[in-house]
CSV table of C-alpha atoms and ligand atoms in Angstrom, one decimal:
chain,number,residue,atom,x,y,z
A,202,UNK,CA,106.1,87.5,32.4
A,203,UNK,CA,102.9,86.0,31.9
A,204,UNK,CA,103.6,81.8,32.0
A,205,UNK,CA,100.0,81.1,34.7
A,206,UNK,CA,97.4,82.0,32.1
A,207,UNK,CA,98.2,79.1,29.9
A,208,UNK,CA,97.5,76.5,32.5
A,209,UNK,CA,94.2,75.3,32.6
A,210,UNK,CA,92.1,75.4,35.7
A,211,UNK,CA,91.0,72.0,38.2
A,212,UNK,CA,88.7,69.7,36.4
A,213,UNK,CA,86.0,68.2,38.4
A,214,UNK,CA,87.3,64.8,39.1
A,215,UNK,CA,90.7,67.2,40.3
A,216,UNK,CA,88.3,68.7,42.7
A,217,UNK,CA,86.2,65.6,43.7
A,218,UNK,CA,89.7,64.4,44.8
A,219,UNK,CA,90.9,66.6,46.6
A,220,UNK,CA,87.7,67.5,48.8
A,221,UNK,CA,87.8,63.5,49.6
A,222,UNK,CA,91.5,62.9,50.1
A,223,UNK,CA,92.4,65.7,52.0
A,224,UNK,CA,90.0,65.3,54.7
A,225,UNK,CA,88.9,62.9,57.6
A,226,UNK,CA,84.8,62.9,56.7
A,227,UNK,CA,82.4,62.4,59.8
A,228,UNK,CA,79.7,60.8,61.6
A,229,UNK,CA,79.1,62.2,65.3
A,230,UNK,CA,77.4,60.5,67.9
A,231,UNK,CA,76.2,62.5,71.1
A,232,UNK,CA,76.6,59.5,73.4
A,233,UNK,CA,79.0,56.6,74.1
A,234,UNK,CA,77.8,53.4,72.6
A,235,UNK,CA,75.4,55.5,71.1
A,236,UNK,CA,73.8,54.3,67.5
A,237,UNK,CA,72.1,57.4,66.3
A,238,UNK,CA,74.8,59.5,63.9
A,239,UNK,CA,74.7,63.0,62.5
A,240,UNK,CA,76.5,62.6,59.4
A,241,UNK,CA,79.1,65.6,59.2
A,242,UNK,CA,79.4,65.6,55.2
A,243,UNK,CA,75.2,65.6,54.0
A,244,UNK,CA,74.0,66.7,57.6
A,245,UNK,CA,71.1,63.8,57.8
A,246,UNK,CA,71.1,62.1,60.9
A,247,UNK,CA,70.3,58.8,61.0
A,248,UNK,CA,70.1,54.9,62.8
A,249,UNK,CA,72.8,52.2,62.3
A,250,UNK,CA,70.8,49.6,63.8
A,251,UNK,CA,68.7,46.7,62.6
A,252,UNK,CA,65.3,48.4,63.5
A,253,UNK,CA,66.3,51.3,61.5
A,254,UNK,CA,65.4,49.2,58.1
A,255,UNK,CA,67.7,48.5,55.0
A,256,UNK,CA,69.3,51.6,54.4
A,257,UNK,CA,71.7,50.8,57.0
A,258,UNK,CA,74.5,49.3,55.3
A,259,UNK,CA,77.1,48.4,58.0
A,260,UNK,CA,78.9,49.6,60.6
A,261,UNK,CA,82.6,48.4,60.8
A,262,UNK,CA,84.5,49.0,64.1
A,263,UNK,CA,84.9,52.8,64.5
A,264,UNK,CA,83.4,53.7,60.7
A,265,UNK,CA,79.9,54.1,59.7
A,266,UNK,CA,78.2,54.7,56.2
A,267,UNK,CA,76.0,57.0,55.9
A,268,UNK,CA,72.8,55.8,54.1
A,269,UNK,CA,72.3,59.3,52.7
A,270,UNK,CA,74.8,60.3,50.8
A,271,UNK,CA,76.8,56.8,51.1
A,272,UNK,CA,80.3,58.1,52.5
A,273,UNK,CA,81.9,56.1,54.9
A,274,UNK,CA,82.4,58.3,58.5
A,275,UNK,CA,85.2,58.1,60.8
A,276,UNK,CA,83.0,57.8,64.2
A,277,UNK,CA,83.6,60.5,66.4
A,278,UNK,CA,81.8,61.2,69.7
A,279,UNK,CA,81.4,64.6,70.3
A,280,UNK,CA,78.3,65.4,73.2
A,281,UNK,CA,78.0,69.1,72.3
A,282,UNK,CA,79.4,70.5,69.7
A,283,UNK,CA,77.0,72.8,67.3
A,284,UNK,CA,79.7,75.2,66.1
A,285,UNK,CA,80.9,75.1,62.8
A,286,UNK,CA,84.3,74.7,62.0
A,287,UNK,CA,86.7,75.5,59.5
A,288,UNK,CA,90.0,72.7,58.7
A,289,UNK,CA,92.3,74.1,55.4
A,290,UNK,CA,94.9,72.1,54.0
A,291,UNK,CA,97.3,71.8,50.9
A,292,UNK,CA,97.1,70.3,47.9
A,293,UNK,CA,99.5,70.2,44.9
A,294,UNK,CA,99.3,69.6,41.4
A,295,UNK,CA,102.1,68.0,39.2
A,296,UNK,CA,102.4,69.3,35.7
A,297,UNK,CA,104.3,70.7,32.8
A,298,UNK,CA,104.1,73.4,30.1
A,299,UNK,CA,106.7,73.8,27.2
A,300,UNK,CA,110.0,73.3,28.6
A,301,UNK,CA,109.0,73.5,32.5
A,302,UNK,CA,108.2,71.2,35.4
A,303,UNK,CA,105.4,72.8,37.1
A,304,UNK,CA,104.3,72.3,41.0
A,305,UNK,CA,100.8,73.9,41.3
A,306,UNK,CA,99.4,74.3,45.1
A,307,UNK,CA,96.0,74.7,46.0
A,308,UNK,CA,94.7,76.1,49.9
A,309,UNK,CA,91.4,73.8,50.3
A,310,UNK,CA,88.9,74.2,52.9
A,311,UNK,CA,86.3,72.3,54.4
A,312,UNK,CA,83.5,73.8,57.1
A,313,UNK,CA,81.7,71.2,58.7
A,314,UNK,CA,78.7,72.0,61.2
A,315,UNK,CA,76.3,69.3,62.8
A,316,UNK,CA,72.8,69.9,61.2
A,317,UNK,CA,74.0,71.0,57.3
A,318,UNK,CA,76.3,69.7,54.7
A,319,UNK,CA,79.8,69.9,54.7
A,320,UNK,CA,80.8,73.0,52.0
A,321,UNK,CA,84.2,72.6,50.2
A,322,UNK,CA,86.2,74.9,48.5
A,323,UNK,CA,89.8,75.4,46.7
A,324,UNK,CA,91.8,78.2,45.7
A,325,UNK,CA,95.2,78.2,43.9
A,326,UNK,CA,98.1,79.9,46.0
A,327,UNK,CA,101.1,79.2,43.8
A,328,UNK,CA,102.7,77.6,41.0
A,329,UNK,CA,106.7,76.8,40.7
A,330,UNK,CA,108.6,76.5,38.0
A,331,UNK,CA,111.0,74.4,37.5
A,332,UNK,CA,114.0,73.8,33.9
A,333,UNK,CA,117.3,72.5,34.0
A,334,UNK,CA,119.9,75.0,34.3
A,335,UNK,CA,117.5,77.6,34.7
A,336,UNK,CA,116.7,78.9,38.3
A,337,UNK,CA,113.4,78.3,40.5
A,338,UNK,CA,110.4,80.4,39.5
A,339,UNK,CA,107.3,81.4,41.8
A,340,UNK,CA,104.6,83.0,40.8
A,341,UNK,CA,102.0,83.2,44.1
A,342,UNK,CA,98.7,85.5,44.9
A,343,UNK,CA,99.7,88.3,47.1
A,344,UNK,CA,99.6,87.6,51.0
A,345,UNK,CA,97.6,89.3,53.5
A,346,UNK,CA,100.4,89.9,56.3
A,347,UNK,CA,103.7,87.8,56.8
A,348,UNK,CA,102.6,85.7,59.2
A,349,UNK,CA,103.3,82.2,57.9
A,350,UNK,CA,100.7,80.0,60.9
A,351,UNK,CA,97.6,81.4,58.6
A,352,UNK,CA,96.3,79.2,55.8
A,353,UNK,CA,93.8,81.7,54.6
A,354,UNK,CA,95.9,84.5,54.3
A,355,UNK,CA,96.3,84.6,50.3
A,356,UNK,CA,94.1,87.2,48.2
A,357,UNK,CA,92.7,85.3,46.1
A,358,UNK,CA,91.1,87.8,44.0
A,359,UNK,CA,94.3,89.4,43.2
A,360,UNK,CA,96.3,87.8,40.3
A,361,UNK,CA,99.4,86.0,40.9
A,362,UNK,CA,103.0,88.1,40.5
A,363,UNK,CA,106.7,86.3,40.5
A,364,UNK,CA,108.1,86.1,44.0
A,365,UNK,CA,111.7,86.6,44.4
A,366,UNK,CA,111.7,85.5,48.3
A,367,UNK,CA,111.2,81.7,47.2
A,368,UNK,CA,111.2,79.8,49.9
A,369,UNK,CA,107.7,79.9,51.6
A,370,UNK,CA,106.4,78.9,48.5
A,371,UNK,CA,107.8,75.1,48.3
A,372,UNK,CA,106.5,72.7,50.9
A,373,UNK,CA,105.0,69.0,51.1
A,374,UNK,CA,101.4,69.4,50.6
A,375,UNK,CA,98.7,67.2,52.5
A,376,UNK,CA,97.7,65.4,49.3
A,377,UNK,CA,99.2,65.3,45.8
A,378,UNK,CA,97.0,64.3,42.6
A,379,UNK,CA,98.2,60.5,42.0
A,380,UNK,CA,98.2,61.5,38.0
A,381,UNK,CA,101.1,64.1,37.8
A,382,UNK,CA,103.2,64.8,34.3
A,383,UNK,CA,107.1,65.6,34.5
A,384,UNK,CA,109.6,65.9,31.9
A,385,UNK,CA,111.5,63.5,30.3
A,386,UNK,CA,114.2,64.2,32.1
A,387,UNK,CA,112.9,63.6,35.1
A,388,UNK,CA,111.5,60.4,34.0
A,389,UNK,CA,114.9,59.6,32.7
A,390,UNK,CA,116.8,60.7,35.5
A,391,UNK,CA,114.9,58.0,38.3
A,392,UNK,CA,111.7,60.1,39.3
A,393,UNK,CA,109.2,57.1,40.2
A,394,UNK,CA,106.2,55.9,43.0
A,395,UNK,CA,108.6,56.1,45.7
A,396,UNK,CA,109.2,59.4,45.2
A,397,UNK,CA,105.8,60.7,44.8
A,398,UNK,CA,105.0,61.5,48.1
A,399,UNK,CA,108.2,63.3,48.8
A,400,UNK,CA,108.3,67.3,48.9
A,401,UNK,CA,108.1,67.2,45.0
A,402,UNK,CA,110.0,70.9,44.1
A,403,UNK,CA,112.7,69.6,46.3
A,404,UNK,CA,112.5,66.0,44.6
A,405,UNK,CA,112.9,67.6,40.8
A,406,UNK,CA,115.2,70.1,41.6
A,407,UNK,CA,117.4,66.5,42.9
A,408,UNK,CA,116.8,64.7,40.0
A,409,UNK,CA,117.6,67.3,37.4
A,410,UNK,CA,120.7,69.3,39.2
A,411,UNK,CA,122.5,66.4,41.2
A,412,UNK,CA,123.4,63.2,39.9
A,413,UNK,CA,124.7,61.8,43.3
A,414,UNK,CA,120.3,61.8,43.6
A,415,UNK,CA,119.7,60.0,40.3
A,416,UNK,CA,121.9,57.4,41.0
A,417,UNK,CA,120.1,57.0,44.2
A,418,UNK,CA,117.2,57.3,42.6
A,419,UNK,CA,118.0,54.5,40.4
A,420,UNK,CA,119.4,52.3,42.5
A,421,UNK,CA,116.3,52.5,44.5
A,422,UNK,CA,118.3,53.7,47.8
A,423,UNK,CA,115.3,55.3,49.4
A,424,UNK,CA,116.9,54.8,52.9
A,425,UNK,CA,119.7,57.1,52.0
A,426,UNK,CA,117.4,59.9,49.9
A,427,UNK,CA,114.9,59.9,52.5
A,428,UNK,CA,117.1,60.4,55.3
A,429,UNK,CA,117.1,63.9,56.8
A,430,UNK,CA,121.0,64.4,57.1
A,431,UNK,CA,121.7,65.0,53.5
A,432,UNK,CA,124.7,66.8,53.9
A,433,UNK,CA,126.3,63.0,54.6
A,434,UNK,CA,124.9,62.4,50.3
A,435,UNK,CA,128.5,64.5,49.5
A,436,UNK,CA,130.3,63.6,52.4
A,437,UNK,CA,130.2,59.9,52.2
A,438,UNK,CA,129.2,59.4,48.9
A,439,UNK,CA,132.2,57.0,48.5
A,440,UNK,CA,130.8,55.0,51.1
A,441,UNK,CA,127.3,55.3,49.8
A,442,UNK,CA,128.7,53.9,46.1
A,443,UNK,CA,130.0,51.1,48.3
A,444,UNK,CA,126.8,50.4,49.6
A,445,UNK,CA,125.0,50.2,46.4
A,446,UNK,CA,127.8,48.2,44.8
A,447,UNK,CA,127.2,45.2,47.4
A,448,UNK,CA,123.5,45.8,48.1
A,449,UNK,CA,124.1,46.9,51.7
A,450,UNK,CA,121.0,48.1,53.3
A,451,UNK,CA,121.3,48.9,57.1
A,452,UNK,CA,118.9,49.2,59.2
A,453,UNK,CA,119.4,52.5,60.7
A,454,UNK,CA,120.9,55.1,57.9
A,455,UNK,CA,121.5,57.4,61.0
A,456,UNK,CA,123.4,55.2,62.7
A,457,UNK,CA,125.6,53.7,59.8
A,458,UNK,CA,126.1,57.7,59.5
A,459,UNK,CA,127.3,58.0,62.7
A,460,UNK,CA,129.4,54.5,62.7
A,461,UNK,CA,130.8,56.5,59.7
A,462,UNK,CA,131.2,60.0,61.9
A,463,UNK,CA,133.7,57.6,64.5
A,464,UNK,CA,135.7,56.0,62.1
A,465,UNK,CA,136.8,59.3,60.9
A,466,UNK,CA,137.3,60.7,64.6
A,467,UNK,CA,139.5,57.9,65.7
A,468,UNK,CA,141.6,58.1,62.6
A,469,UNK,CA,140.4,54.9,61.3
A,470,UNK,CA,140.6,53.4,57.2
A,471,UNK,CA,137.1,55.3,56.1
A,472,UNK,CA,137.1,53.2,53.4
A,473,UNK,CA,137.6,50.1,54.9
A,474,UNK,CA,134.6,47.5,54.0
A,475,UNK,CA,134.9,46.8,58.1
A,476,UNK,CA,133.5,49.7,59.0
A,477,UNK,CA,131.6,50.7,56.0
A,478,UNK,CA,130.2,47.0,55.3
A,479,UNK,CA,130.4,45.7,58.6
A,480,UNK,CA,127.8,42.6,59.6
A,481,UNK,CA,126.3,43.4,62.6
A,482,UNK,CA,126.0,47.7,62.3
A,483,UNK,CA,124.8,47.9,66.5
A,484,UNK,CA,128.0,45.8,67.4
A,485,UNK,CA,130.5,48.1,65.5
A,486,UNK,CA,128.7,50.9,65.9
A,487,UNK,CA,129.0,50.5,70.0
A,488,UNK,CA,132.2,49.1,69.9
A,489,UNK,CA,133.9,52.7,67.8
A,490,UNK,CA,131.4,54.9,70.2
A,491,UNK,CA,133.5,52.9,73.5
A,492,UNK,CA,136.6,53.8,72.0
A,493,UNK,CA,135.9,57.0,71.4
A,494,UNK,CA,134.6,57.6,74.8
A,495,UNK,CA,137.7,56.6,75.4
A,496,UNK,CA,139.6,58.7,73.4
A,497,UNK,CA,137.7,61.6,74.6
A,498,UNK,CA,138.5,60.3,78.4
A,499,UNK,CA,142.1,60.2,77.4
A,500,UNK,CA,142.3,63.8,76.4
A,501,UNK,CA,140.4,65.4,78.7
A,502,UNK,CA,142.6,63.6,81.4
A,503,UNK,CA,145.8,65.3,78.8
A,504,UNK,CA,144.3,68.4,78.8
A,505,UNK,CA,143.3,68.8,82.7
A,506,UNK,CA,147.1,67.5,83.2
A,507,UNK,CA,148.0,70.3,81.0
A,508,UNK,CA,146.2,73.2,82.8
A,509,UNK,CA,147.3,71.6,86.4
A,510,UNK,CA,151.2,72.1,84.6
A,511,UNK,CA,150.5,75.6,83.4
A,512,UNK,CA,148.7,76.8,87.1
A,513,UNK,CA,151.9,75.0,88.6
A,514,UNK,CA,154.2,77.1,86.2
A,515,UNK,CA,152.4,80.1,87.1
A,516,UNK,CA,151.9,79.5,90.8
A,517,UNK,CA,155.7,79.6,90.3
A,518,UNK,CA,156.3,82.9,88.5
A,519,UNK,CA,153.7,84.4,90.7
A,520,UNK,CA,155.9,83.8,93.4
A,521,UNK,CA,158.9,84.4,91.9
A,522,UNK,CA,157.4,88.0,90.7
A,523,UNK,CA,156.4,88.6,94.2
A,524,UNK,CA,159.1,87.2,95.7
A,525,UNK,CA,159.5,89.5,99.5
A,526,UNK,CA,156.7,91.2,98.9
A,527,UNK,CA,154.6,87.8,99.9
A,528,UNK,CA,156.5,87.7,103.3
A,529,UNK,CA,155.0,91.5,103.7
A,530,UNK,CA,152.6,91.4,107.0
A,531,UNK,CA,151.2,94.5,108.1
A,532,UNK,CA,149.5,94.5,112.1
A,533,UNK,CA,147.7,97.5,113.4
A,534,UNK,CA,145.3,97.2,115.9
A,535,UNK,CA,143.1,94.2,115.6
A,536,UNK,CA,144.0,94.4,111.4
A,537,UNK,CA,146.2,92.0,109.5
A,538,UNK,CA,146.8,92.9,106.2
A,539,UNK,CA,149.1,90.3,104.3
A,540,UNK,CA,149.4,89.6,100.0
A,541,UNK,CA,147.4,86.4,98.8
A,542,UNK,CA,150.0,83.5,98.4
A,543,UNK,CA,148.7,81.6,96.1
A,544,UNK,CA,146.3,81.2,93.5
A,545,UNK,CA,144.3,79.2,96.4
A,546,UNK,CA,144.3,81.8,98.3
A,547,UNK,CA,142.5,84.1,95.8
A,548,UNK,CA,139.9,81.6,95.2
A,549,UNK,CA,139.2,81.1,98.8
A,550,UNK,CA,139.3,84.9,99.0
A,551,UNK,CA,136.2,85.1,95.9
A,552,UNK,CA,134.5,82.7,97.7
A,553,UNK,CA,134.2,84.3,101.3
A,554,UNK,CA,134.1,87.5,100.2
A,555,UNK,CA,131.7,87.4,96.8
A,556,UNK,CA,133.7,88.8,94.9
A,557,UNK,CA,135.9,88.2,91.2
A,558,UNK,CA,139.5,88.5,93.1
A,559,UNK,CA,140.0,85.2,91.2
A,560,UNK,CA,140.3,87.3,87.8
A,561,UNK,CA,143.1,89.3,89.1
A,562,UNK,CA,145.0,86.1,89.6
A,563,UNK,CA,147.6,86.9,86.4
A,564,UNK,CA,147.1,90.4,87.1
A,565,UNK,CA,151.2,91.7,86.9
A,566,UNK,CA,150.7,95.2,87.5
A,567,UNK,CA,148.8,94.5,90.5
A,568,UNK,CA,149.3,93.0,94.3
A,569,UNK,CA,146.4,91.6,96.3
A,570,UNK,CA,146.1,91.6,100.0
A,571,UNK,CA,143.5,90.7,102.4
A,572,UNK,CA,142.4,92.4,105.3
A,573,UNK,CA,141.3,90.5,108.5
A,574,UNK,CA,140.0,91.1,111.8
A,575,UNK,CA,141.0,88.6,113.5
A,576,UNK,CA,139.5,85.3,111.8
A,577,UNK,CA,137.2,87.2,110.1
A,578,UNK,CA,137.7,89.3,106.3
A,579,UNK,CA,137.1,92.9,106.1
A,580,UNK,CA,138.3,93.7,102.7
A,581,UNK,CA,140.1,92.6,99.5
A,582,UNK,CA,142.5,95.2,98.5
A,583,UNK,CA,144.5,96.0,95.4
A,584,UNK,CA,147.3,98.0,95.0
A,585,UNK,CA,149.7,99.2,92.0
A,586,UNK,CA,152.9,97.9,91.7
A,587,UNK,CA,154.1,101.0,90.5
A,588,UNK,CA,154.2,103.2,93.0
A,589,UNK,CA,151.7,100.7,95.7
A,590,UNK,CA,148.9,103.0,96.2
A,591,UNK,CA,145.1,102.1,97.1
A,592,UNK,CA,143.7,100.6,93.8
A,593,UNK,CA,140.7,99.0,95.1
A,594,UNK,CA,139.3,98.3,98.3
A,595,UNK,CA,136.3,96.1,98.5
A,596,UNK,CA,133.8,94.5,101.1
A,597,UNK,CA,131.7,91.7,100.4
A,598,UNK,CA,130.2,91.9,97.0
A,599,UNK,CA,132.0,94.3,96.0
A,600,UNK,CA,130.7,97.1,98.4
A,601,UNK,CA,132.6,99.9,100.1
A,602,UNK,CA,134.1,98.4,103.7
A,603,UNK,CA,133.5,99.6,106.8
A,604,UNK,CA,136.6,100.7,108.1
A,605,UNK,CA,137.5,101.6,104.5
A,606,UNK,CA,139.7,105.0,105.4
A,607,UNK,CA,141.0,103.2,108.9
A,608,UNK,CA,142.9,100.3,105.9
A,609,UNK,CA,143.6,102.9,103.5
A,610,UNK,CA,145.8,104.9,106.0
A,611,UNK,CA,147.1,102.1,107.1
A,612,UNK,CA,148.8,101.1,103.6
A,613,UNK,CA,149.6,104.0,102.6
A,614,UNK,CA,151.8,104.4,105.7
A,615,UNK,CA,153.5,101.0,104.8
A,616,UNK,CA,153.7,102.5,101.6
A,617,UNK,CA,157.6,102.2,101.9
A,618,UNK,CA,157.6,98.6,103.2
A,619,UNK,CA,156.4,97.3,99.8
A,620,UNK,CA,158.9,99.9,97.6
A,621,UNK,CA,161.9,99.0,99.7
A,622,UNK,CA,160.7,94.9,99.2
A,623,UNK,CA,160.7,95.2,95.4
A,624,UNK,CA,164.3,96.9,95.7
A,625,UNK,CA,165.8,94.2,97.6
A,626,UNK,CA,164.2,91.9,95.2
A,627,UNK,CA,165.7,93.7,91.8
A,628,UNK,CA,169.0,93.7,93.9
A,629,UNK,CA,168.8,90.4,95.2
A,630,UNK,CA,168.3,89.3,90.9
B,140,ZN,ZN1,75.7,61.5,54.8
């Protein structure tokens, strides 16, 4: 598809505009309060003092006009700079051909070095074609590498071709050329000077394909148009239409959206002018937000109560399920072994032994015991409830306890105590 060759090259006026508007134009001074300037545009040095003669036009604040090239320059203090500096900016041209709306993207380069004149260069990198009812077409030069951080990665010596991944080519340029040609449908749908500095491809897409944006543009509601939460336009379109009808202009659109979000969360009437068009937006926002916080606190308290009730119920089931097993206490020499009695004991055992026994609290197929010597915890044991053999016996930080074998032997010799307790519990049931 050969579209781009029909587009004309940049005119000299367009290039001049890009070079003068895309960059800062500077004069360097080597010392503070010095009246000796180096013009980075033409390379000349000059004095901006009355003694320098009638060529000096003026110095205004931090600006000075170079008597050699006539350029108004920003004064910059730079005691040592001698190297050349290259800056890249972007420039866009808005035009049309046939039925297409076109955005032409250029990279513009400025190279400056004290003592020599500035050098400028501009190169076209991509063209974006839009047409009502058609998807966007991008043609661009090949890029060297895939990184988008570097500006001069295009191959300017190679022709443009159609690109299928188009996202990268849509951007807002440093400068958009003010003389623009747009399709009649775009003008008819509300394109105006306020939209000229916005991302042009996105602007045209909105005006061609989304009647909501057409309404916003025609109603001059750029407060809504430019707000970054654009997805809320569809979400609150009914409310936005109310804004337009009543010419209500919130100082802060984000806060207005927030207020609607909260109104919704509080199950209040989202179509009521009381919330959509409040006399005092901040007052309404803050009042509703307090109500929302109160509601959230109440929900949180209810959740905690429910959690607590569930815990209590499980505690009851744990006791019922283990009934007589919990009364078993095995004493052998200085070692005492007994089952953990409740959730609190699981937490305490886990904290003291630095392991995750707490996760075993709801494990119905196991019985968890703590072995102590005097007041010192020496091991945590998991017994398999099917026959009460030792599944795990862990010391501090899940390590093998020093008296591992001794503890296993004690439990093995008392296995029947557990089996009997289970049977007697079954009988009792
Ligand atoms: Zn100059």
